[in-house]
């Protein structure tokens, strides 16, 4: 049986898929949600607590911490699948030799920034209307969001990345 390590900010979806395959699945993730099906082995940095925010990921996340967390798994597994928040370029120093185990696309920097990628493809493919909100003062955020909603009264929006998902209804 092949041993597969899935790494990323949230590995739940990929882990759930891999559990249907004949792999021993390992997971190294930034956080673990309540509905996470436990794989063969797993480690995570944060554990979700009901009704409590873990803070802003932009301030707290570091792919180097994820690599350190998975140090034991990397030696043991046959293949590595990377999810969001970590790329082949993060495998430096003692981790560089494990790049060869990465399965899938190795050049993903051009799609990591979702808004930048949206701007690149919006005129070529059907894509949801997307805006980037400059998070800072909560009142300014709400004003900016309400202004967008007024301009597009026929569209519902999902707003991310705050800990809560807000939905604007027309």
Coordinates of N, CA, C and O in Angstrom, one line a residue:
X1 N 0.8 -1.2 0.0 CA 0.0 0.0 0.0 C 0.9 1.2 0.0 O 1.9 1.3 0.7
X2 N 0.5 2.2 -0.8 CA 1.3 3.5 -0.9 C 0.9 4.4 0.3 O -0.3 4.5 0.7
X3 N 1.9 5.2 0.7 CA 1.6 6.1 1.8 C 1.6 7.5 1.2 O 2.6 7.9 0.5
X4 N 0.6 8.3 1.5 CA 0.4 9.6 0.9 C 0.2 10.6 1.9 O -0.6 10.5 2.8
X5 N 1.0 11.7 1.8 CA 0.9 12.9 2.7 C 0.2 14.0 2.0 O 0.6 14.4 0.9
X6 N -0.8 14.5 2.6 CA -1.5 15.7 2.1 C -1.2 16.9 3.0 O -1.4 16.8 4.3
X7 N -0.7 18.0 2.4 CA -0.3 19.1 3.2 C -1.0 20.4 2.8 O -1.2 20.6 1.6
X8 N -1.4 21.3 3.7 CA -2.0 22.5 3.3 C -2.7 23.2 4.5 O -2.6 22.7 5.6
X9 N -3.3 24.3 4.2 CA -4.0 25.1 5.3 C -5.2 24.2 5.8 O -5.3 24.1 7.0
X10 N -6.0 23.7 4.9 CA -7.1 22.8 5.2 C -7.1 21.6 4.3 O -7.4 21.8 3.1
X11 N -6.8 20.5 4.8 CA -6.6 19.3 4.0 C -7.9 18.4 4.0 O -7.9 17.3 3.4
X12 N -9.0 18.8 4.6 CA -10.2 18.0 4.8 C -10.7 17.4 3.5 O -10.9 16.2 3.4
X13 N -10.9 18.2 2.5 CA -11.4 17.7 1.2 C -10.5 16.7 0.5 O -11.0 15.6 0.1
X14 N -9.3 17.0 0.5 CA -8.4 16.0 -0.1 C -8.2 14.7 0.7 O -8.1 13.6 0.2
X15 N -8.2 14.9 2.0 CA -8.1 13.7 2.9 C -9.4 12.8 2.7 O -9.3 11.6 2.5
X16 N -10.5 13.4 2.7 CA -11.8 12.7 2.5 C -11.7 11.9 1.1 O -12.1 10.7 1.1
X17 N -11.2 12.5 0.1 CA -11.1 11.8 -1.2 C -10.1 10.7 -1.1 O -10.4 9.6 -1.6
X18 N -9.0 11.0 -0.5 CA -7.9 9.9 -0.5 C -8.4 8.7 0.4 O -7.9 7.6 0.2
X19 N -9.3 8.9 1.3 CA -9.7 7.8 2.2 C -10.5 6.8 1.4 O -10.7 5.7 1.8
X20 N -11.0 7.2 0.2 CA -11.7 6.2 -0.7 C -10.8 5.4 -1.6 O -11.2 4.6 -2.3
X21 N -9.5 5.8 -1.5 CA -8.5 5.1 -2.3 C -7.6 4.2 -1.5 O -7.6 4.3 -0.3
X22 N -6.9 3.3 -2.1 CA -6.1 2.3 -1.3 C -4.7 2.9 -0.8 O -3.7 2.3 -1.0
X23 N -4.8 4.1 -0.2 CA -3.6 4.7 0.4 C -3.7 4.8 1.9 O -4.7 4.9 2.4
X24 N -2.5 4.7 2.5 CA -2.4 5.1 3.9 C -2.3 6.6 3.9 O -1.3 7.1 3.4
X25 N -3.3 7.3 4.4 CA -3.3 8.8 4.2 C -2.7 9.5 5.5 O -3.2 9.2 6.6
X26 N -1.8 10.4 5.3 CA -1.3 11.2 6.3 C -1.7 12.6 6.0 O -1.8 13.0 4.9
X27 N -1.9 13.5 7.1 CA -2.3 14.8 6.8 C -1.5 15.8 7.8 O -1.3 15.5 8.9
X28 N -1.0 16.9 7.2 CA -0.3 17.9 7.9 C -1.0 19.2 7.5 O -0.9 19.6 6.4
X29 N -1.8 19.8 8.4 CA -2.6 21.0 8.1 C -2.5 22.1 9.1 O -2.1 21.8 10.2
X30 N -2.9 23.3 8.7 CA -2.8 24.4 9.6 C -3.9 24.3 10.6 O -3.7 24.4 11.8
X31 N -5.1 23.9 10.1 CA -6.2 23.7 11.1 C -7.0 22.5 10.8 O -6.9 21.9 9.7
X32 N -7.8 22.1 11.8 CA -8.6 20.8 11.7 C -10.0 21.2 12.0 O -10.3 21.7 13.1
X33 N -10.9 21.0 11.1 CA -12.3 21.3 11.3 C -13.1 20.2 12.0 O -12.6 19.1 12.1
X34 N -14.3 20.5 12.6 CA -15.0 19.5 13.3 C -15.4 18.3 12.5 O -15.5 17.2 13.0
X35 N -15.6 18.4 11.2 CA -16.0 17.3 10.3 C -14.9 16.6 9.6 O -15.1 15.9 8.7
X36 N -13.7 16.8 10.1 CA -12.5 16.2 9.6 C -12.5 14.7 9.9 O -12.5 14.3 11.1
X37 N -12.5 13.8 8.8 CA -12.4 12.4 9.1 C -10.9 12.1 9.3 O -10.1 12.4 8.4
X38 N -10.6 11.4 10.4 CA -9.2 11.2 10.7 C -8.6 10.2 9.8 O -9.1 9.1 9.6
X39 N -7.5 10.5 9.2 CA -6.7 9.6 8.3 C -5.9 8.7 9.2 O -6.0 8.7 10.4
X40 N -5.0 8.0 8.5 CA -4.1 7.1 9.2 C -3.3 7.8 10.3 O -3.2 7.4 11.5
X41 N -2.7 8.9 9.9 CA -1.9 9.8 10.9 C -2.2 11.2 10.5 O -2.3 11.6 9.3
X42 N -2.3 12.1 11.5 CA -2.5 13.5 11.2 C -1.9 14.4 12.3 O -1.8 14.0 13.4
X43 N -1.5 15.6 11.8 CA -1.0 16.7 12.7 C -1.5 18.0 12.2 O -1.7 18.2 11.0
X44 N -1.9 18.9 13.1 CA -2.3 20.2 12.7 C -1.8 21.2 13.7 O -1.5 20.9 14.8
X45 N -1.8 22.5 13.3 CA -1.3 23.5 14.1 C -2.4 24.1 15.0 O -2.3 24.2 16.2
X46 N -3.6 24.3 14.4 CA -4.7 24.8 15.2 C -5.9 23.8 15.2 O -6.0 23.0 14.3
X47 N -6.7 23.8 16.2 CA -7.9 23.0 16.3 C -9.1 23.9 16.5 O -9.1 24.8 17.3
X48 N -10.0 23.8 15.6 CA -11.2 24.6 15.6 C -12.0 24.4 16.9 O -12.2 23.3 17.3
X49 N -12.4 25.5 17.5 CA -13.3 25.5 18.7 C -14.5 26.2 18.3 O -14.5 27.3 17.7
X50 N -15.6 25.7 18.7 CA -16.9 26.2 18.3 C -17.1 27.6 18.8 O -16.9 28.0 20.0
X51 N -17.4 28.5 17.9 CA -17.7 29.9 18.2 C -16.5 30.8 18.5 O -16.6 31.9 19.0
X52 N -15.3 30.3 18.3 CA -14.1 31.0 18.7 C -13.2 31.1 17.4 O -12.9 30.2 16.7
X53 N -12.8 32.4 17.1 CA -11.9 32.6 16.0 C -10.5 32.3 16.3 O -10.0 32.5 17.4
X54 N -9.8 31.7 15.3 CA -8.4 31.4 15.5 C -7.5 32.6 15.1 O -6.3 32.5 15.0
X55 N -8.1 33.7 14.7 CA -7.4 34.9 14.3 C -7.3 35.0 12.8 O -7.9 34.2 12.0
X56 N -6.5 36.0 12.3 CA -6.4 36.2 10.9 C -5.2 35.3 10.3 O -4.1 35.4 10.8
X57 N -5.5 34.5 9.4 CA -4.6 33.5 8.8 C -3.4 34.3 8.2 O -2.2 33.8 8.3
X58 N -3.6 35.5 7.6 CA -2.5 36.2 7.0 C -1.5 36.6 8.0 O -0.3 36.7 7.6
X59 N -1.8 36.8 9.3 CA -0.9 37.1 10.3 C -0.2 35.9 10.9 O 0.9 36.0 11.4
X60 N -0.9 34.8 11.0 CA -0.4 33.7 11.7 C 0.2 32.5 10.9 O 0.9 31.7 11.5
X61 N -0.2 32.4 9.7 CA 0.2 31.2 8.9 C 1.6 31.4 8.3 O 2.0 32.4 7.8
X62 N 2.3 30.2 8.3 CA 3.7 30.2 7.7 C 3.9 28.8 7.2 O 3.8 27.8 8.0
X63 N 4.1 28.6 5.9 CA 4.3 27.2 5.4 C 5.5 26.5 6.0 O 5.5 25.3 6.0
X64 N 6.5 27.3 6.5 CA 7.6 26.6 7.2 C 7.2 25.9 8.4 O 7.8 24.8 8.7
X65 N 6.2 26.4 9.1 CA 5.7 25.7 10.3 C 5.0 24.4 9.9 O 5.1 23.4 10.6
X66 N 4.4 24.4 8.8 CA 3.7 23.2 8.3 C 4.7 22.2 7.9 O 4.5 21.0 8.2
X67 N 5.8 22.6 7.3 CA 6.9 21.6 6.9 C 7.5 21.0 8.2 O 7.7 19.8 8.3
X68 N 7.8 21.9 9.2 CA 8.3 21.4 10.5 C 7.3 20.4 11.1 O 7.8 19.4 11.6
X69 N 6.1 20.7 11.1 CA 5.0 19.8 11.6 C 5.0 18.4 11.0 O 4.8 17.4 11.6
X70 N 5.3 18.4 9.7 CA 5.2 17.2 8.9 C 6.6 16.5 8.8 O 6.7 15.5 8.0
X71 N 7.6 16.9 9.5 CA 8.9 16.4 9.3 C 9.0 14.9 9.4 O 9.6 14.2 8.6
X72 N 8.3 14.3 10.4 CA 8.3 12.8 10.6 C 7.6 12.1 9.4 O 8.0 11.1 8.9
X73 N 6.5 12.7 9.0 CA 5.7 12.1 7.9 C 6.4 12.1 6.6 O 6.3 11.1 5.8
X74 N 7.1 13.2 6.3 CA 7.8 13.3 5.0 C 8.8 12.2 4.8 O 8.9 11.7 3.6
X75 N 9.5 11.8 5.8 CA 10.4 10.7 5.7 C 9.7 9.4 5.4 O 10.3 8.5 4.7
X76 N 8.5 9.2 5.9 CA 7.8 7.9 5.9 C 7.0 7.7 4.6 O 6.8 6.6 4.2
X77 N 6.5 8.8 4.0 CA 5.6 8.6 2.9 C 6.2 8.4 1.5 O 7.4 8.8 1.3
X78 N 5.4 7.9 0.6 CA 5.9 7.7 -0.8 C 5.6 8.9 -1.7 O 6.3 9.2 -2.7
X79 N 4.5 9.6 -1.4 CA 4.1 10.7 -2.2 C 3.5 11.9 -1.4 O 3.0 11.6 -0.3
X80 N 3.5 13.1 -1.9 CA 3.0 14.3 -1.2 C 2.1 15.0 -2.2 O 2.4 15.3 -3.3
X81 N 0.9 15.4 -1.7 CA 0.0 16.2 -2.4 C -0.2 17.5 -1.7 O -0.4 17.5 -0.5
X82 N 0.1 18.6 -2.4 CA 0.0 19.9 -1.8 C -1.3 20.6 -2.0 O -1.9 20.5 -3.1
X83 N -1.9 21.2 -1.0 CA -3.1 21.9 -1.0 C -2.8 23.4 -0.9 O -1.6 23.8 -1.0
X84 N -3.8 24.2 -0.7 CA -3.5 25.7 -0.6 C -2.6 26.0 0.6 O -2.7 25.4 1.6
X85 N -1.8 27.1 0.3 CA -1.0 27.6 1.4 C 0.4 27.1 1.4 O 1.2 27.5 2.2
X86 N 0.7 26.1 0.6 CA 2.1 25.6 0.5 C 2.4 25.2 -0.9 O 1.5 24.7 -1.6
X87 N 3.6 25.5 -1.4 CA 4.0 25.2 -2.7 C 5.3 24.5 -2.8 O 6.0 24.4 -1.8
X88 N 5.6 24.0 -3.9 CA 6.9 23.3 -4.1 C 8.1 24.2 -3.7 O 9.1 23.7 -3.2
X89 N 7.9 25.5 -4.0 CA 9.0 26.5 -3.6 C 9.3 26.6 -2.1 O 10.3 27.0 -1.7
X90 N 8.4 26.1 -1.3 CA 8.6 26.1 0.1 C 9.5 25.0 0.6 O 9.9 25.1 1.8
X91 N 9.7 24.0 -0.2 CA 10.6 22.9 0.2 C 12.0 23.3 0.0 O 12.6 23.1 -1.0
X92 N 12.6 23.9 1.1 CA 14.0 24.4 1.1 C 14.7 23.7 2.2 O 14.2 23.1 3.1
X93 N 16.0 23.9 2.2 CA 16.9 23.4 3.2 C 16.7 21.9 3.3 O 16.8 21.2 2.3
X94 N 16.5 21.4 4.5 CA 16.4 20.0 4.8 C 15.2 19.3 4.0 O 15.2 18.1 3.9
X95 N 14.3 20.1 3.6 CA 13.1 19.6 2.9 C 13.2 19.5 1.4 O 12.4 18.9 0.7
X96 N 14.3 20.1 0.9 CA 14.5 20.2 -0.6 C 14.5 18.8 -1.2 O 13.9 18.6 -2.3
X97 N 15.1 17.9 -0.6 CA 15.3 16.5 -1.1 C 13.9 15.8 -1.3 O 13.8 14.9 -2.1
X98 N 12.9 16.3 -0.6 CA 11.6 15.7 -0.7 C 10.7 16.2 -1.8 O 9.6 15.7 -2.0
X99 N 11.2 17.2 -2.6 CA 10.4 17.8 -3.7 C 10.0 16.7 -4.7 O 9.0 16.8 -5.3
X100 N 10.9 15.7 -4.9 CA 10.7 14.7 -5.8 C 9.4 13.8 -5.5 O 8.9 13.2 -6.4
X101 N 9.0 13.9 -4.3 CA 7.8 13.1 -3.9 C 6.5 13.8 -4.2 O 5.4 13.2 -4.0
X102 N 6.6 15.1 -4.5 CA 5.4 15.9 -4.8 C 4.7 15.4 -6.0 O 5.3 15.3 -7.1
X103 N 3.4 15.1 -5.9 CA 2.6 14.6 -7.0 C 1.7 15.8 -7.4 O 1.1 16.5 -6.7
X104 N 1.7 16.1 -8.7 CA 0.8 17.1 -9.3 C 1.7 18.3 -9.8 O 2.9 18.2 -9.9
X105 N 1.0 19.4 -10.0 CA 1.6 20.6 -10.6 C 2.6 21.2 -9.6 O 2.3 21.3 -8.4
X106 N 3.8 21.5 -10.1 CA 4.8 22.0 -9.2 C 4.9 23.6 -9.3 O 5.4 24.2 -8.5
X107 N 4.3 24.1 -10.4 CA 4.4 25.6 -10.5 C 2.9 26.1 -10.4 O 2.2 26.1 -11.3
X108 N 2.6 26.6 -9.2 CA 1.3 27.0 -8.9 C 1.2 28.5 -8.3 O 0.1 28.9 -8.0
X109 N 2.3 29.2 -8.3 CA 2.4 30.5 -7.8 C 1.3 31.4 -8.5 O 0.8 32.3 -7.9
X110 N 1.1 31.2 -9.8 CA 0.2 32.1 -10.6 C -1.3 31.9 -10.2 O -2.1 32.8 -10.6
X111 N -1.6 31.0 -9.4 CA -3.0 30.8 -9.0 C -3.2 30.9 -7.5 O -4.3 30.9 -7.0
X112 N -2.1 31.1 -6.7 CA -2.2 31.2 -5.3 C -3.0 32.4 -4.8 O -3.7 32.3 -3.9
X113 N -2.8 33.6 -5.4 CA -3.5 34.8 -5.1 C -4.8 34.8 -5.9 O -4.8 35.0 -7.1
X114 N -5.9 34.5 -5.2 CA -7.2 34.3 -5.9 C -7.6 35.5 -6.6 O -8.2 35.4 -7.7
X115 N -7.5 36.7 -6.1 CA -7.9 37.9 -6.7 C -7.1 38.2 -7.9 O -7.6 38.6 -9.0
X116 N -5.8 38.0 -7.8 CA -4.9 38.3 -9.0 C -5.2 37.3 -10.1 O -5.3 37.7 -11.3
X117 N -5.5 36.0 -9.7 CA -5.9 35.0 -10.7 C -7.2 35.4 -11.4 O -7.4 35.3 -12.6
X118 N -8.2 35.8 -10.6 CA -9.5 36.3 -11.1 C -9.3 37.3 -12.2 O -9.9 37.3 -13.2
X119 N -8.5 38.4 -11.8 CA -8.3 39.5 -12.8 C -7.7 39.0 -14.1 O -8.0 39.5 -15.2
X120 N -6.8 37.9 -14.0 CA -6.2 37.4 -15.2 C -7.2 36.6 -16.1 O -7.0 36.7 -17.3
X121 N -8.1 35.9 -15.5 CA -9.0 35.1 -16.3 C -10.4 35.6 -16.5 O -11.2 35.0 -17.3
X122 N -10.8 36.7 -15.9 CA -12.2 37.1 -15.9 C -12.8 37.4 -17.2 O -14.0 37.2 -17.5
X123 N -12.0 37.8 -18.2 CA -12.4 38.1 -19.5 C -12.3 36.9 -20.5 O -12.8 36.9 -21.6
X124 N -11.8 35.8 -20.0 CA -11.6 34.6 -20.8 C -12.5 33.5 -20.4 O -12.8 32.6 -21.2
X125 N -13.0 33.5 -19.1 CA -13.8 32.4 -18.6 C -15.0 33.0 -17.8 O -14.8 34.1 -17.3
X126 N -16.0 32.2 -17.7 CA -17.1 32.6 -16.8 C -16.6 32.5 -15.4 O -16.2 31.4 -15.0
X127 N -16.6 33.6 -14.7 CA -16.2 33.6 -13.3 C -17.2 34.4 -12.5 O -17.8 35.4 -13.0
X128 N -17.3 34.1 -11.2 CA -18.2 34.9 -10.3 C -17.6 36.3 -10.2 O -16.4 36.5 -10.2
X129 N -18.4 37.3 -10.1 CA -18.0 38.7 -9.8 C -17.2 38.7 -8.5 O -17.7 38.2 -7.5
X130 N -16.0 39.2 -8.5 CA -15.1 39.2 -7.4 C -14.6 40.5 -7.1 O -14.2 41.3 -8.0
X131 N -14.5 40.9 -5.8 CA -14.0 42.1 -5.3 C -13.0 41.8 -4.2 O -13.2 40.9 -3.5
X132 N -12.0 42.6 -4.1 CA -11.1 42.5 -3.0 C -11.3 43.6 -2.0 O -11.3 44.8 -2.3
X133 N -11.7 43.2 -0.7 CA -11.9 44.1 0.3 C -10.7 44.3 1.1 O -10.0 43.4 1.5
X134 N -10.3 45.6 1.3 CA -9.1 45.9 2.1 C -9.5 45.8 3.6 O -10.0 46.8 4.1
X135 N -9.1 44.7 4.3 CA -9.5 44.6 5.7 C -8.7 45.5 6.6 O -7.5 45.6 6.4
X136 N -9.4 46.1 7.5 CA -8.8 47.0 8.4 C -9.8 47.3 9.5 O -10.3 46.5 10.2
X137 N -10.2 48.5 9.4 CA -11.3 49.0 10.3 C -12.6 48.3 10.0 O -13.0 48.4 8.8
X138 N -13.2 47.7 10.9 CA -14.5 47.0 10.7 C -15.6 47.8 10.1 O -16.3 47.4 9.2
X139 N -15.7 49.1 10.5 CA -16.7 50.0 10.0 C -16.5 50.3 8.5 O -17.4 50.3 7.7
X140 N -15.2 50.5 8.2 CA -14.8 50.7 6.8 C -15.1 49.5 5.9 O -15.6 49.7 4.8
X141 N -14.9 48.3 6.4 CA -15.2 47.1 5.7 C -16.6 47.0 5.4 O -17.0 46.7 4.3
X142 N -17.5 47.2 6.4 CA -18.9 47.1 6.2 C -19.4 48.2 5.2 O -20.2 47.9 4.3
X143 N -18.9 49.4 5.3 CA -19.3 50.4 4.3 C -18.9 50.0 2.9 O -19.7 50.2 2.0
X144 N -17.7 49.5 2.7 CA -17.3 49.1 1.4 C -18.1 47.9 0.9 O -18.5 47.9 -0.3
X145 N -18.5 47.0 1.7 CA -19.3 45.9 1.3 C -20.7 46.3 1.0 O -21.3 45.9 0.0
X146 N -21.3 47.2 1.8 CA -22.6 47.7 1.5 C -22.6 48.5 0.2 O -23.6 48.4 -0.6
X147 N -21.6 49.3 -0.1 CA -21.5 50.0 -1.3 C -21.5 49.1 -2.6 O -22.2 49.3 -3.6
X148 N -20.8 48.0 -2.5 CA -20.7 47.0 -3.5 C -22.1 46.4 -3.7 O -22.6 46.2 -4.8
X149 N -22.7 46.0 -2.6 CA -24.1 45.4 -2.6 C -25.1 46.3 -3.3 O -26.0 45.9 -4.0
X150 N -25.0 47.7 -3.0 CA -25.9 48.6 -3.6 C -25.8 48.7 -5.2 O -26.7 48.9 -5.9
X151 N -24.5 48.5 -5.6 CA -24.2 48.6 -7.0 C -24.7 47.4 -7.8 O -25.0 47.4 -9.0
X152 N -24.8 46.2 -7.1 CA -25.1 45.0 -7.7 C -26.3 44.3 -7.0 O -26.1 43.3 -6.3
X153 N -27.5 44.9 -7.1 CA -28.6 44.5 -6.3 C -29.2 43.1 -6.7 O -29.9 42.5 -6.0
X154 N -28.8 42.7 -7.9 CA -29.3 41.4 -8.4 C -28.3 40.2 -8.2 O -28.6 39.1 -8.7
X155 N -27.3 40.4 -7.4 CA -26.3 39.4 -7.2 C -26.1 39.2 -5.7 O -26.1 40.1 -4.9
X156 N -26.0 37.9 -5.3 CA -25.7 37.5 -3.9 C -24.2 37.3 -3.8 O -23.6 36.8 -4.7
X157 N -23.5 37.8 -2.7 CA -22.1 37.6 -2.6 C -21.8 36.8 -1.3 O -22.5 36.8 -0.3
X158 N -20.6 36.1 -1.4 CA -20.0 35.5 -0.3 C -18.7 36.3 0.0 O -18.0 36.5 -0.9
X159 N -18.5 36.7 1.2 CA -17.3 37.5 1.5 C -16.4 36.7 2.4 O -16.8 36.1 3.4
X160 N -15.1 36.6 1.9 CA -14.1 35.9 2.7 C -12.9 36.8 2.7 O -12.7 37.7 1.9
X161 N -11.9 36.7 3.5 CA -11.6 35.6 4.4 C -11.8 35.8 5.9 O -11.2 35.1 6.7
X162 N -12.7 36.7 6.3 CA -13.0 36.8 7.8 C -13.4 35.5 8.4 O -13.8 34.6 7.7
X163 N -13.2 35.3 9.7 CA -13.5 34.0 10.3 C -15.0 33.6 10.0 O -15.3 32.5 9.9
X164 N -15.9 34.6 9.9 CA -17.3 34.4 9.6 C -17.5 34.6 8.1 O -16.8 35.5 7.5
X165 N -18.4 33.9 7.5 CA -18.7 34.1 6.1 C -20.0 35.0 6.1 O -21.0 34.6 6.7
X166 N -20.0 36.1 5.5 CA -21.1 37.0 5.5 C -21.8 36.8 4.1 O -21.1 36.7 3.1
X167 N -23.0 36.9 4.0 CA -23.7 36.8 2.8 C -24.5 38.0 2.6 O -25.3 38.4 3.4
X168 N -24.4 38.7 1.5 CA -25.1 39.9 1.2 C -26.3 39.5 0.3 O -26.1 38.9 -0.8
X169 N -27.5 39.8 0.7 CA -28.6 39.5 -0.2 C -29.1 40.8 -0.8 O -29.1 41.9 -0.2
X170 N -29.6 40.7 -2.0 CA -30.1 41.8 -2.8 C -31.5 42.2 -2.3 O -32.1 41.4 -1.6

